[in-house]
Structure formats: C-alpha cells, structure tokens
GROMACS .gro file of C-alpha atoms in nm:
model
  101
    1MET     CA    1  12.873   6.074  -6.893
    2ALA     CA    2  12.933   6.339  -7.153
    3THR     CA    3  13.058   6.357  -7.509
    4LYS     CA    4  13.373   6.549  -7.599
    5LYS     CA    5  13.515   6.637  -7.939
    6SER     CA    6  13.876   6.556  -8.009
    7GLY     CA    7  14.099   6.777  -8.220
    8LYS     CA    8  13.996   6.593  -8.538
    9GLY     CA    9  13.623   6.639  -8.484
   10GLU     CA   10  13.569   6.288  -8.344
   11GLN     CA   11  13.347   6.255  -8.040
   12PHE     CA   12  13.450   6.057  -7.732
   13LEU     CA   13  13.228   5.948  -7.448
   14THR     CA   14  13.369   6.068  -7.115
   15TYR     CA   15  13.320   5.942  -6.761
   16LYS     CA   16  13.433   6.160  -6.470
   17GLY     CA   17  13.610   6.387  -6.719
   18LYS     CA   18  13.822   6.114  -6.880
   19PRO     CA   19  13.770   5.948  -7.221
   20LEU     CA   20  13.590   5.612  -7.233
   21VAL     CA   21  13.655   5.442  -7.569
   22ARG     CA   22  13.523   5.105  -7.687
   23SER     CA   23  13.677   4.871  -7.941
   24GLY     CA   24  13.477   4.547  -7.970
   25ASP     CA   25  13.459   4.386  -7.625
   26THR     CA   26  13.740   4.606  -7.490
   27LEU     CA   27  13.695   4.945  -7.324
   28TYR     CA   28  13.973   5.191  -7.247
   29TYR     CA   29  13.926   5.450  -6.974
   30GLY     CA   30  14.164   5.742  -6.934
   31ASN     CA   31  14.383   5.965  -7.144
   32VAL     CA   32  14.663   5.784  -7.332
   33TYR     CA   33  14.891   6.084  -7.268
   34ASP     CA   34  14.867   6.027  -6.891
   35LYS     CA   35  15.096   5.783  -6.709
   36TYR     CA   36  14.819   5.520  -6.664
   37VAL     CA   37  14.499   5.400  -6.833
   38VAL     CA   38  14.244   5.131  -6.748
   39MET     CA   39  14.160   4.851  -6.990
   40MET     CA   40  13.838   4.654  -6.939
   41GLN     CA   41  13.773   4.335  -7.137
   42ILE     CA   42  13.423   4.187  -7.137
   43LYS     CA   43  13.476   3.812  -7.094
   44GLY     CA   44  13.112   3.708  -7.100
   45SER     CA   45  12.770   3.854  -7.168
   46THR     CA   46  12.406   3.763  -7.122
   47LYS     CA   47  12.121   3.834  -7.364
   48ILE     CA   48  11.837   4.021  -7.190
   49LYS     CA   49  11.555   4.093  -7.433
   50ASP     CA   50  11.731   4.260  -7.729
   51ALA     CA   51  12.045   4.373  -7.546
   52ASP     CA   52  12.372   4.202  -7.458
   53VAL     CA   53  12.457   4.276  -7.093
   54ALA     CA   54  12.817   4.238  -6.975
   55GLY     CA   55  12.879   3.957  -6.730
   56THR     CA   56  13.238   3.903  -6.621
   57VAL     CA   57  13.473   4.193  -6.694
   58GLN     CA   58  13.851   4.181  -6.654
   59VAL     CA   59  13.992   4.516  -6.532
   60GLN     CA   60  14.359   4.612  -6.569
   61LEU     CA   61  14.542   4.928  -6.466
   62LEU     CA   62  14.813   4.972  -6.731
   63SER     CA   63  15.119   5.192  -6.756
   64THR     CA   64  15.145   5.387  -7.083
   65ASP     CA   65  15.527   5.380  -7.069
   66ASN     CA   66  15.643   5.251  -7.410
   67ASP     CA   67  15.986   5.163  -7.270
   68MET     CA   68  15.838   4.885  -7.051
   69ARG     CA   69  15.771   4.531  -7.171
   70VAL     CA   70  15.402   4.464  -7.238
   71ARG     CA   71  15.355   4.219  -6.949
   72ASP     CA   72  15.532   4.457  -6.708
   73ARG     CA   73  15.285   4.736  -6.792
   74VAL     CA   74  15.007   4.566  -6.593
   75ILE     CA   75  15.006   4.738  -6.253
   76LYS     CA   76  14.686   4.584  -6.109
   77LYS     CA   77  14.419   4.349  -6.236
   78THR     CA   78  14.094   4.191  -6.119
   79GLU     CA   79  13.769   4.047  -6.250
   80LYS     CA   80  13.431   4.198  -6.163
   81GLU     CA   81  13.072   4.100  -6.234
   82GLY     CA   82  12.903   4.365  -6.446
   83LEU     CA   83  13.025   4.671  -6.627
   84TYR     CA   84  12.926   4.913  -6.350
   85ASN     CA   85  13.146   4.735  -6.094
   86ALA     CA   86  13.434   4.722  -6.344
   87ILE     CA   87  13.417   5.094  -6.428
   88ASP     CA   88  13.381   5.177  -6.059
   89ILE     CA   89  13.700   4.997  -5.950
   90GLY     CA   90  13.883   5.111  -6.265
   91SER     CA   91  13.806   5.477  -6.199
   92ILE     CA   92  13.921   5.445  -5.836
   93TRP     CA   93  14.249   5.281  -5.938
   94LEU     CA   94  14.312   5.541  -6.208
   95GLU     CA   95  14.238   5.835  -5.977
   96ARG     CA   96  14.475   5.700  -5.712
   97ALA     CA   97  14.752   5.613  -5.960
   98LEU     CA   98  14.739   5.953  -6.129
   99GLY     CA   99  14.723   6.128  -5.792
  100GLU     CA  100  15.052   5.965  -5.686
  101GLN     CA  101  15.247   6.109  -5.981
   0.00000   0.00000   0.00000
C-alpha cells in the first residue's frame, strides 16, 4: 500500500494502484471516474487488545453510472470474514470488471 496526493493536496491510501478511502465503517476501493468501484461495509468487529479487528465485511461491486437507479448499480455482492478476504475478492472483481470495458 502506498500514499498518493490528490490534486488538492489530500493524501489517499492506495492498494494495487487504486485509491482505498475509508468513511466510518465503509471503505471504497477504486477510482470514482472509472466505470466500477468496490464498496466494503464492516458489519461486525472484535476487540483484540486495543484494536478493533473487522469481522464480517459486506463487499459490493458497484457501477458509477449516475443514470442507473441506486439498487441497479450493485453488480455483485458477497460477505467475507475479515478485511483481507474482502479486499482480496473486491480487487479481483474490480480488475475483471474494468478489464472487460
């Protein structure tokens, strides 16, 4: 993972060259200007020592087409145990979807 600066001087964490942005218990992976992005929602977490560790994570491959209804934008979805498994499947889905453009 690396950190990239946006045009406004903000820094974004990147994974496999694509932005990974967190807002509360929701993570977005991918560039919003591409045709698809991945949204990951942490549904449960466990406290291990001083850290909260993600448990169940819902993963959705979403279309960024503003002309579509919100519920029709969901292309694929699943639930995975742990953040690593969620990011792994999300990155595979995103790579394949963007490769088919």
